[in-house]
Amino acid sequence: MDRQVVTCPVRAVTTDSDWHLSMVRPVTPRTPDGCEECLRLGAPWEQLRLCLTCGHVGCCDSSPLRHARAHATCLGHPLVASLEPGEDWRWCYMHEAFV
């Protein structure tokens, strides 16, 4: 049986197409040891995301409580970067796209 490789196009996002990129600031993770809310609650998380506007550390969408997305929605800080070792990417929750 032949396997077919399917690739997904990556949408290029610039400050012209995503004004949120202007919200990126030099930040330091506020809780580098884990998700800020999960640490307070004693809850588990899967992977961590760093808010590129304020330094909030939240858990990813694969985590039970999805604190990074909640932070982005509630505070209007849609840009995050992965805090996982070996990962170097940024995501805009508002546009559901890599930036």
PDB file of N, CA and C in Angstrom:
ATOM      1  N   MET A   1       0.838  -1.169   0.000  1.00  0.00           N
ATOM      2  CA  MET A   1       0.000   0.000   0.000  1.00  0.00           C
ATOM      3  C   MET A   1       0.892   1.245   0.000  1.00  0.00           C
ATOM      4  N   ASP A   2       0.684   2.138  -0.957  1.00  0.00           N
ATOM      5  CA  ASP A   2       1.447   3.370  -1.050  1.00  0.00           C
ATOM      6  C   ASP A   2       0.894   4.402  -0.088  1.00  0.00           C
ATOM      7  N   ARG A   3       1.816   5.099   0.557  1.00  0.00           N
ATOM      8  CA  ARG A   3       1.400   6.180   1.439  1.00  0.00           C
ATOM      9  C   ARG A   3       1.530   7.495   0.706  1.00  0.00           C
ATOM     10  N   GLN A   4       0.569   8.347   0.887  1.00  0.00           N
ATOM     11  CA  GLN A   4       0.600   9.666   0.295  1.00  0.00           C
ATOM     12  C   GLN A   4       0.934  10.675   1.385  1.00  0.00           C
ATOM     13  N   VAL A   5       1.917  11.495   1.119  1.00  0.00           N
ATOM     14  CA  VAL A   5       2.296  12.521   2.076  1.00  0.00           C
ATOM     15  C   VAL A   5       1.450  13.753   1.811  1.00  0.00           C
ATOM     16  N   VAL A   6       0.826  14.223   2.863  1.00  0.00           N
ATOM     17  CA  VAL A   6      -0.003  15.415   2.762  1.00  0.00           C
ATOM     18  C   VAL A   6       0.679  16.520   3.557  1.00  0.00           C
ATOM     19  N   THR A   7       0.881  17.644   2.929  1.00  0.00           N
ATOM     20  CA  THR A   7       1.475  18.769   3.639  1.00  0.00           C
ATOM     21  C   THR A   7       0.463  19.886   3.748  1.00  0.00           C
ATOM     22  N   CYS A   8       0.568  20.620   4.827  1.00  0.00           N
ATOM     23  CA  CYS A   8      -0.321  21.755   5.038  1.00  0.00           C
ATOM     24  C   CYS A   8       0.472  23.025   4.786  1.00  0.00           C
ATOM     25  N   PRO A   9      -0.063  23.928   4.008  1.00  0.00           N
ATOM     26  CA  PRO A   9       0.660  25.171   3.770  1.00  0.00           C
ATOM     27  C   PRO A   9       0.720  26.000   5.045  1.00  0.00           C
ATOM     28  N   VAL A  10       1.843  26.650   5.261  1.00  0.00           N
ATOM     29  CA  VAL A  10       1.999  27.531   6.409  1.00  0.00           C
ATOM     30  C   VAL A  10       1.702  28.942   5.926  1.00  0.00           C
ATOM     31  N   ARG A  11       0.762  29.571   6.578  1.00  0.00           N
ATOM     32  CA  ARG A  11       0.374  30.917   6.210  1.00  0.00           C
ATOM     33  C   ARG A  11       1.393  31.906   6.766  1.00  0.00           C
ATOM     34  N   ALA A  12       1.962  32.716   5.904  1.00  0.00           N
ATOM     35  CA  ALA A  12       2.912  33.729   6.364  1.00  0.00           C
ATOM     36  C   ALA A  12       2.136  34.882   6.980  1.00  0.00           C
ATOM     37  N   VAL A  13       2.525  35.246   8.178  1.00  0.00           N
ATOM     38  CA  VAL A  13       1.847  36.334   8.871  1.00  0.00           C
ATOM     39  C   VAL A  13       2.859  37.450   9.088  1.00  0.00           C
ATOM     40  N   THR A  14       2.488  38.663   8.744  1.00  0.00           N
ATOM     41  CA  THR A  14       3.348  39.827   8.931  1.00  0.00           C
ATOM     42  C   THR A  14       2.587  40.856   9.754  1.00  0.00           C
ATOM     43  N   THR A  15       3.256  41.943  10.101  1.00  0.00           N
ATOM     44  CA  THR A  15       2.564  42.990  10.850  1.00  0.00           C
ATOM     45  C   THR A  15       1.454  43.612  10.016  1.00  0.00           C
ATOM     46  N   ASP A  16       1.540  43.499   8.701  1.00  0.00           N
ATOM     47  CA  ASP A  16       0.451  43.999   7.859  1.00  0.00           C
ATOM     48  C   ASP A  16      -0.794  43.128   7.992  1.00  0.00           C
ATOM     49  N   SER A  17      -0.602  41.799   8.109  1.00  0.00           N
ATOM     50  CA  SER A  17      -1.750  40.900   8.192  1.00  0.00           C
ATOM     51  C   SER A  17      -2.150  40.576   9.628  1.00  0.00           C
ATOM     52  N   ASP A  18      -1.258  40.821  10.593  1.00  0.00           N
ATOM     53  CA  ASP A  18      -1.573  40.555  11.994  1.00  0.00           C
ATOM     54  C   ASP A  18      -1.014  41.691  12.849  1.00  0.00           C
ATOM     55  N   TRP A  19      -1.856  42.644  13.159  1.00  0.00           N
ATOM     56  CA  TRP A  19      -1.420  43.797  13.949  1.00  0.00           C
ATOM     57  C   TRP A  19      -1.012  43.403  15.365  1.00  0.00           C
ATOM     58  N   HIS A  20      -1.356  42.192  15.783  1.00  0.00           N
ATOM     59  CA  HIS A  20      -0.976  41.739  17.122  1.00  0.00           C
ATOM     60  C   HIS A  20       0.541  41.639  17.283  1.00  0.00           C
ATOM     61  N   LEU A  21       1.268  41.476  16.180  1.00  0.00           N
ATOM     62  CA  LEU A  21       2.725  41.368  16.284  1.00  0.00           C
ATOM     63  C   LEU A  21       3.335  42.615  16.914  1.00  0.00           C
ATOM     64  N   SER A  22       2.641  43.728  16.825  1.00  0.00           N
ATOM     65  CA  SER A  22       3.147  44.951  17.454  1.00  0.00           C
ATOM     66  C   SER A  22       3.041  44.872  18.983  1.00  0.00           C
ATOM     67  N   MET A  23       2.343  43.874  19.506  1.00  0.00           N
ATOM     68  CA  MET A  23       2.183  43.708  20.949  1.00  0.00           C
ATOM     69  C   MET A  23       3.326  42.909  21.577  1.00  0.00           C
ATOM     70  N   VAL A  24       4.226  42.357  20.758  1.00  0.00           N
ATOM     71  CA  VAL A  24       5.334  41.557  21.274  1.00  0.00           C
ATOM     72  C   VAL A  24       6.292  42.468  22.045  1.00  0.00           C
ATOM     73  N   ARG A  25       6.634  42.038  23.252  1.00  0.00           N
ATOM     74  CA  ARG A  25       7.543  42.769  24.126  1.00  0.00           C
ATOM     75  C   ARG A  25       8.652  41.820  24.585  1.00  0.00           C
ATOM     76  N   PRO A  26       9.789  42.357  25.022  1.00  0.00           N
ATOM     77  CA  PRO A  26      10.778  41.491  25.664  1.00  0.00           C
ATOM     78  C   PRO A  26      10.203  41.058  27.013  1.00  0.00           C
ATOM     79  N   VAL A  27      10.012  39.777  27.202  1.00  0.00           N
ATOM     80  CA  VAL A  27       9.386  39.291  28.435  1.00  0.00           C
ATOM     81  C   VAL A  27      10.250  38.230  29.102  1.00  0.00           C
ATOM     82  N   THR A  28      10.018  38.075  30.380  1.00  0.00           N
ATOM     83  CA  THR A  28      10.628  37.017  31.182  1.00  0.00           C
ATOM     84  C   THR A  28       9.482  36.183  31.720  1.00  0.00           C
ATOM     85  N   PRO A  29       9.574  34.843  31.637  1.00  0.00           N
ATOM     86  CA  PRO A  29       8.489  34.007  32.184  1.00  0.00           C
ATOM     87  C   PRO A  29       8.256  34.305  33.659  1.00  0.00           C
ATOM     88  N   ARG A  30       7.004  34.609  33.995  1.00  0.00           N
ATOM     89  CA  ARG A  30       6.666  34.917  35.395  1.00  0.00           C
ATOM     90  C   ARG A  30       6.762  33.681  36.277  1.00  0.00           C
ATOM     91  N   THR A  31       6.425  32.526  35.738  1.00  0.00           N
ATOM     92  CA  THR A  31       6.529  31.266  36.495  1.00  0.00           C
ATOM     93  C   THR A  31       7.223  30.240  35.601  1.00  0.00           C
ATOM     94  N   PRO A  32       8.552  30.283  35.518  1.00  0.00           N
ATOM     95  CA  PRO A  32       9.271  29.392  34.597  1.00  0.00           C
ATOM     96  C   PRO A  32       9.141  27.907  34.932  1.00  0.00           C
ATOM     97  N   ASP A  33       8.671  27.582  36.126  1.00  0.00           N
ATOM     98  CA  ASP A  33       8.547  26.180  36.525  1.00  0.00           C
ATOM     99  C   ASP A  33       7.223  25.545  36.128  1.00  0.00           C
ATOM    100  N   GLY A  34       6.297  26.331  35.570  1.00  0.00           N
ATOM    101  CA  GLY A  34       5.023  25.744  35.173  1.00  0.00           C
ATOM    102  C   GLY A  34       3.956  26.778  34.907  1.00  0.00           C
ATOM    103  N   CYS A  35       2.796  26.277  34.566  1.00  0.00           N
ATOM    104  CA  CYS A  35       1.632  27.118  34.297  1.00  0.00           C
ATOM    105  C   CYS A  35       1.257  27.865  35.571  1.00  0.00           C
ATOM    106  N   GLU A  36       1.133  29.169  35.456  1.00  0.00           N
ATOM    107  CA  GLU A  36       0.853  30.015  36.619  1.00  0.00           C
ATOM    108  C   GLU A  36      -0.397  29.559  37.380  1.00  0.00           C
ATOM    109  N   GLU A  37      -1.495  29.356  36.662  1.00  0.00           N
ATOM    110  CA  GLU A  37      -2.750  28.962  37.311  1.00  0.00           C
ATOM    111  C   GLU A  37      -2.710  27.512  37.800  1.00  0.00           C
ATOM    112  N   CYS A  38      -2.130  26.605  37.005  1.00  0.00           N
ATOM    113  CA  CYS A  38      -2.059  25.195  37.416  1.00  0.00           C
ATOM    114  C   CYS A  38      -1.209  25.020  38.672  1.00  0.00           C
ATOM    115  N   LEU A  39      -0.121  25.781  38.769  1.00  0.00           N
ATOM    116  CA  LEU A  39       0.706  25.710  39.976  1.00  0.00           C
ATOM    117  C   LEU A  39      -0.113  26.125  41.199  1.00  0.00           C
ATOM    118  N   ARG A  40      -0.897  27.175  41.049  1.00  0.00           N
ATOM    119  CA  ARG A  40      -1.746  27.654  42.152  1.00  0.00           C
ATOM    120  C   ARG A  40      -2.811  26.625  42.522  1.00  0.00           C
ATOM    121  N   LEU A  41      -3.385  25.955  41.499  1.00  0.00           N
ATOM    122  CA  LEU A  41      -4.469  24.997  41.719  1.00  0.00           C
ATOM    123  C   LEU A  41      -3.990  23.587  42.043  1.00  0.00           C
ATOM    124  N   GLY A  42      -2.720  23.311  41.793  1.00  0.00           N
ATOM    125  CA  GLY A  42      -2.217  21.948  41.935  1.00  0.00           C
ATOM    126  C   GLY A  42      -2.707  21.047  40.814  1.00  0.00           C
ATOM    127  N   ALA A  43      -2.962  21.630  39.645  1.00  0.00           N
ATOM    128  CA  ALA A  43      -3.495  20.887  38.497  1.00  0.00           C
ATOM    129  C   ALA A  43      -2.364  20.491  37.539  1.00  0.00           C
ATOM    130  N   PRO A  44      -2.578  19.425  36.767  1.00  0.00           N
ATOM    131  CA  PRO A  44      -1.561  18.995  35.795  1.00  0.00           C
ATOM    132  C   PRO A  44      -1.646  19.816  34.503  1.00  0.00           C
ATOM    133  N   TRP A  45      -0.558  19.830  33.757  1.00  0.00           N
ATOM    134  CA  TRP A  45      -0.541  20.464  32.439  1.00  0.00           C
ATOM    135  C   TRP A  45       0.295  19.615  31.505  1.00  0.00           C
ATOM    136  N   GLU A  46       0.152  19.853  30.208  1.00  0.00           N
ATOM    137  CA  GLU A  46       0.897  19.117  29.189  1.00  0.00           C
ATOM    138  C   GLU A  46       2.147  19.892  28.761  1.00  0.00           C
ATOM    139  N   GLN A  47       1.936  21.025  28.107  1.00  0.00           N
ATOM    140  CA  GLN A  47       3.051  21.841  27.631  1.00  0.00           C
ATOM    141  C   GLN A  47       2.782  23.303  27.978  1.00  0.00           C
ATOM    142  N   LEU A  48       3.855  24.099  27.939  1.00  0.00           N
ATOM    143  CA  LEU A  48       3.745  25.482  28.386  1.00  0.00           C
ATOM    144  C   LEU A  48       3.875  26.473  27.242  1.00  0.00           C
ATOM    145  N   ARG A  49       3.141  27.589  27.369  1.00  0.00           N
ATOM    146  CA  ARG A  49       3.168  28.681  26.402  1.00  0.00           C
ATOM    147  C   ARG A  49       3.463  29.976  27.143  1.00  0.00           C
ATOM    148  N   LEU A  50       4.304  30.816  26.535  1.00  0.00           N
ATOM    149  CA  LEU A  50       4.706  32.091  27.120  1.00  0.00           C
ATOM    150  C   LEU A  50       4.006  33.229  26.396  1.00  0.00           C
ATOM    151  N   CYS A  51       3.271  34.049  27.132  1.00  0.00           N
ATOM    152  CA  CYS A  51       2.635  35.236  26.561  1.00  0.00           C
ATOM    153  C   CYS A  51       3.735  36.221  26.181  1.00  0.00           C
ATOM    154  N   LEU A  52       3.737  36.644  24.927  1.00  0.00           N
ATOM    155  CA  LEU A  52       4.773  37.539  24.436  1.00  0.00           C
ATOM    156  C   LEU A  52       4.468  39.014  24.712  1.00  0.00           C
ATOM    157  N   THR A  53       3.388  39.280  25.430  1.00  0.00           N
ATOM    158  CA  THR A  53       3.058  40.647  25.817  1.00  0.00           C
ATOM    159  C   THR A  53       3.407  40.909  27.280  1.00  0.00           C
ATOM    160  N   CYS A  54       3.156  39.915  28.167  1.00  0.00           N
ATOM    161  CA  CYS A  54       3.347  40.176  29.601  1.00  0.00           C
ATOM    162  C   CYS A  54       4.186  39.137  30.341  1.00  0.00           C
ATOM    163  N   GLY A  55       4.532  38.011  29.715  1.00  0.00           N
ATOM    164  CA  GLY A  55       5.341  37.000  30.392  1.00  0.00           C
ATOM    165  C   GLY A  55       4.550  35.942  31.151  1.00  0.00           C
ATOM    166  N   HIS A  56       3.223  35.971  31.048  1.00  0.00           N
ATOM    167  CA  HIS A  56       2.390  34.938  31.678  1.00  0.00           C
ATOM    168  C   HIS A  56       2.766  33.574  31.100  1.00  0.00           C
ATOM    169  N   VAL A  57       2.852  32.571  31.949  1.00  0.00           N
ATOM    170  CA  VAL A  57       3.088  31.199  31.512  1.00  0.00           C
ATOM    171  C   VAL A  57       1.798  30.425  31.715  1.00  0.00           C
ATOM    172  N   GLY A  58       1.274  29.876  30.624  1.00  0.00           N
ATOM    173  CA  GLY A  58       0.032  29.119  30.684  1.00  0.00           C
ATOM    174  C   GLY A  58       0.185  27.775  30.021  1.00  0.00           C
ATOM    175  N   CYS A  59      -0.763  26.897  30.286  1.00  0.00           N
ATOM    176  CA  CYS A  59      -0.729  25.553  29.705  1.00  0.00           C
ATOM    177  C   CYS A  59      -1.423  25.559  28.342  1.00  0.00           C
ATOM    178  N   CYS A  60      -1.023  24.620  27.496  1.00  0.00           N
ATOM    179  CA  CYS A  60      -1.474  24.560  26.102  1.00  0.00           C
ATOM    180  C   CYS A  60      -2.891  23.998  25.967  1.00  0.00           C
ATOM    181  N   ASP A  61      -3.378  23.977  24.750  1.00  0.00           N
ATOM    182  CA  ASP A  61      -4.724  23.466  24.469  1.00  0.00           C
ATOM    183  C   ASP A  61      -4.849  21.958  24.693  1.00  0.00           C
ATOM    184  N   SER A  62      -3.741  21.234  24.769  1.00  0.00           N
ATOM    185  CA  SER A  62      -3.788  19.799  25.076  1.00  0.00           C
ATOM    186  C   SER A  62      -3.906  19.555  26.580  1.00  0.00           C
ATOM    187  N   SER A  63      -3.721  20.593  27.357  1.00  0.00           N
ATOM    188  CA  SER A  63      -3.836  20.501  28.811  1.00  0.00           C
ATOM    189  C   SER A  63      -5.305  20.589  29.214  1.00  0.00           C
ATOM    190  N   PRO A  64      -5.663  19.979  30.343  1.00  0.00           N
ATOM    191  CA  PRO A  64      -7.069  19.983  30.753  1.00  0.00           C
ATOM    192  C   PRO A  64      -7.689  21.379  30.913  1.00  0.00           C
ATOM    193  N   LEU A  65      -6.924  22.363  31.394  1.00  0.00           N
ATOM    194  CA  LEU A  65      -7.518  23.656  31.715  1.00  0.00           C
ATOM    195  C   LEU A  65      -7.218  24.775  30.708  1.00  0.00           C
ATOM    196  N   ARG A  66      -6.317  24.573  29.790  1.00  0.00           N
ATOM    197  CA  ARG A  66      -6.053  25.503  28.665  1.00  0.00           C
ATOM    198  C   ARG A  66      -5.868  26.957  29.120  1.00  0.00           C
ATOM    199  N   HIS A  67      -5.011  27.173  30.075  1.00  0.00           N
ATOM    200  CA  HIS A  67      -4.848  28.512  30.632  1.00  0.00           C
ATOM    201  C   HIS A  67      -4.209  29.509  29.669  1.00  0.00           C
ATOM    202  N   ALA A  68      -3.349  29.081  28.765  1.00  0.00           N
ATOM    203  CA  ALA A  68      -2.742  30.029  27.820  1.00  0.00           C
ATOM    204  C   ALA A  68      -3.812  30.648  26.926  1.00  0.00           C
ATOM    205  N   ARG A  69      -4.729  29.838  26.412  1.00  0.00           N
ATOM    206  CA  ARG A  69      -5.812  30.355  25.569  1.00  0.00           C
ATOM    207  C   ARG A  69      -6.751  31.255  26.383  1.00  0.00           C
ATOM    208  N   ALA A  70      -7.045  30.871  27.611  1.00  0.00           N
ATOM    209  CA  ALA A  70      -7.913  31.692  28.455  1.00  0.00           C
ATOM    210  C   ALA A  70      -7.273  33.061  28.708  1.00  0.00           C
ATOM    211  N   HIS A  71      -5.985  33.073  28.966  1.00  0.00           N
ATOM    212  CA  HIS A  71      -5.264  34.330  29.177  1.00  0.00           C
ATOM    213  C   HIS A  71      -5.344  35.196  27.914  1.00  0.00           C
ATOM    214  N   ALA A  72      -5.106  34.587  26.770  1.00  0.00           N
ATOM    215  CA  ALA A  72      -5.152  35.324  25.500  1.00  0.00           C
ATOM    216  C   ALA A  72      -6.531  35.927  25.270  1.00  0.00           C
ATOM    217  N   THR A  73      -7.559  35.164  25.558  1.00  0.00           N
ATOM    218  CA  THR A  73      -8.936  35.619  25.337  1.00  0.00           C
ATOM    219  C   THR A  73      -9.344  36.692  26.336  1.00  0.00           C
ATOM    220  N   CYS A  74      -9.095  36.460  27.612  1.00  0.00           N
ATOM    221  CA  CYS A  74      -9.541  37.386  28.665  1.00  0.00           C
ATOM    222  C   CYS A  74      -8.767  38.701  28.676  1.00  0.00           C
ATOM    223  N   LEU A  75      -7.456  38.645  28.434  1.00  0.00           N
ATOM    224  CA  LEU A  75      -6.641  39.848  28.534  1.00  0.00           C
ATOM    225  C   LEU A  75      -6.304  40.474  27.186  1.00  0.00           C
ATOM    226  N   GLY A  76      -6.653  39.792  26.101  1.00  0.00           N
ATOM    227  CA  GLY A  76      -6.345  40.348  24.790  1.00  0.00           C
ATOM    228  C   GLY A  76      -4.868  40.285  24.453  1.00  0.00           C
ATOM    229  N   HIS A  77      -4.190  39.263  24.944  1.00  0.00           N
ATOM    230  CA  HIS A  77      -2.773  39.027  24.641  1.00  0.00           C
ATOM    231  C   HIS A  77      -2.679  37.755  23.796  1.00  0.00           C
ATOM    232  N   PRO A  78      -2.897  37.828  22.494  1.00  0.00           N
ATOM    233  CA  PRO A  78      -3.051  36.620  21.685  1.00  0.00           C
ATOM    234  C   PRO A  78      -1.761  35.918  21.255  1.00  0.00           C
ATOM    235  N   LEU A  79      -0.593  36.536  21.440  1.00  0.00           N
ATOM    236  CA  LEU A  79       0.641  35.939  20.932  1.00  0.00           C
ATOM    237  C   LEU A  79       1.400  35.189  22.010  1.00  0.00           C
ATOM    238  N   VAL A  80       1.732  33.938  21.710  1.00  0.00           N
ATOM    239  CA  VAL A  80       2.495  33.107  22.636  1.00  0.00           C
ATOM    240  C   VAL A  80       3.648  32.453  21.896  1.00  0.00           C
ATOM    241  N   ALA A  81       4.624  32.034  22.684  1.00  0.00           N
ATOM    242  CA  ALA A  81       5.728  31.220  22.170  1.00  0.00           C
ATOM    243  C   ALA A  81       5.741  29.933  22.983  1.00  0.00           C
ATOM    244  N   SER A  82       6.230  28.878  22.370  1.00  0.00           N
ATOM    245  CA  SER A  82       6.374  27.627  23.108  1.00  0.00           C
ATOM    246  C   SER A  82       7.488  27.785  24.128  1.00  0.00           C
ATOM    247  N   LEU A  83       7.283  27.221  25.318  1.00  0.00           N
ATOM    248  CA  LEU A  83       8.335  27.183  26.341  1.00  0.00           C
ATOM    249  C   LEU A  83       8.938  25.785  26.440  1.00  0.00           C
ATOM    250  N   GLU A  84       8.617  24.946  25.475  1.00  0.00           N
ATOM    251  CA  GLU A  84       9.123  23.576  25.495  1.00  0.00           C
ATOM    252  C   GLU A  84      10.543  23.516  24.939  1.00  0.00           C
ATOM    253  N   PRO A  85      11.415  22.717  25.567  1.00  0.00           N
ATOM    254  CA  PRO A  85      12.789  22.578  25.080  1.00  0.00           C
ATOM    255  C   PRO A  85      12.806  22.118  23.618  1.00  0.00           C
ATOM    256  N   GLY A  86      13.641  22.762  22.824  1.00  0.00           N
ATOM    257  CA  GLY A  86      13.796  22.380  21.420  1.00  0.00           C
ATOM    258  C   GLY A  86      12.737  22.945  20.487  1.00  0.00           C
ATOM    259  N   GLU A  87      11.752  23.657  21.020  1.00  0.00           N
ATOM    260  CA  GLU A  87      10.720  24.252  20.169  1.00  0.00           C
ATOM    261  C   GLU A  87      10.956  25.745  20.059  1.00  0.00           C
ATOM    262  N   ASP A  88      10.823  26.262  18.836  1.00  0.00           N
ATOM    263  CA  ASP A  88      11.061  27.677  18.584  1.00  0.00           C
ATOM    264  C   ASP A  88       9.992  28.190  17.627  1.00  0.00           C
ATOM    265  N   TRP A  89       8.797  28.415  18.161  1.00  0.00           N
ATOM    266  CA  TRP A  89       7.711  28.920  17.331  1.00  0.00           C
ATOM    267  C   TRP A  89       6.819  29.841  18.137  1.00  0.00           C
ATOM    268  N   ARG A  90       6.052  30.665  17.401  1.00  0.00           N
ATOM    269  CA  ARG A  90       5.093  31.589  18.012  1.00  0.00           C
ATOM    270  C   ARG A  90       3.731  31.367  17.362  1.00  0.00           C
ATOM    271  N   TRP A  91       2.680  31.639  18.110  1.00  0.00           N
ATOM    272  CA  TRP A  91       1.312  31.387  17.667  1.00  0.00           C
ATOM    273  C   TRP A  91       0.431  32.582  18.017  1.00  0.00           C
ATOM    274  N   CYS A  92      -0.494  32.909  17.121  1.00  0.00           N
ATOM    275  CA  CYS A  92      -1.492  33.935  17.396  1.00  0.00           C
ATOM    276  C   CYS A  92      -2.826  33.230  17.603  1.00  0.00           C
ATOM    277  N   TYR A  93      -3.365  33.298  18.816  1.00  0.00           N
ATOM    278  CA  TYR A  93      -4.659  32.680  19.098  1.00  0.00           C
ATOM    279  C   TYR A  93      -5.785  33.364  18.333  1.00  0.00           C
ATOM    280  N   MET A  94      -5.678  34.666  18.139  1.00  0.00           N
ATOM    281  CA  MET A  94      -6.715  35.415  17.450  1.00  0.00           C
ATOM    282  C   MET A  94      -6.876  34.948  15.990  1.00  0.00           C
ATOM    283  N   HIS A  95      -5.747  34.731  15.325  1.00  0.00           N
ATOM    284  CA  HIS A  95      -5.783  34.335  13.917  1.00  0.00           C
ATOM    285  C   HIS A  95      -5.577  32.842  13.706  1.00  0.00           C
ATOM    286  N   GLU A  96      -5.346  32.113  14.815  1.00  0.00           N
ATOM    287  CA  GLU A  96      -5.102  30.671  14.726  1.00  0.00           C
ATOM    288  C   GLU A  96      -4.029  30.381  13.672  1.00  0.00           C
ATOM    289  N   ALA A  97      -2.880  31.061  13.826  1.00  0.00           N
ATOM    290  CA  ALA A  97      -1.801  30.939  12.840  1.00  0.00           C
ATOM    291  C   ALA A  97      -0.440  31.095  13.511  1.00  0.00           C
ATOM    292  N   PHE A  98       0.563  30.428  12.942  1.00  0.00           N
ATOM    293  CA  PHE A  98       1.936  30.623  13.376  1.00  0.00           C
ATOM    294  C   PHE A  98       2.388  32.006  12.916  1.00  0.00           C
ATOM    295  N   VAL A  99       3.194  32.660  13.730  1.00  0.00           N
ATOM    296  CA  VAL A  99       3.706  33.983  13.365  1.00  0.00           C
ATOM    297  C   VAL A  99       5.228  34.016  13.538  1.00  0.00           C
TER     298      VAL A  99
END
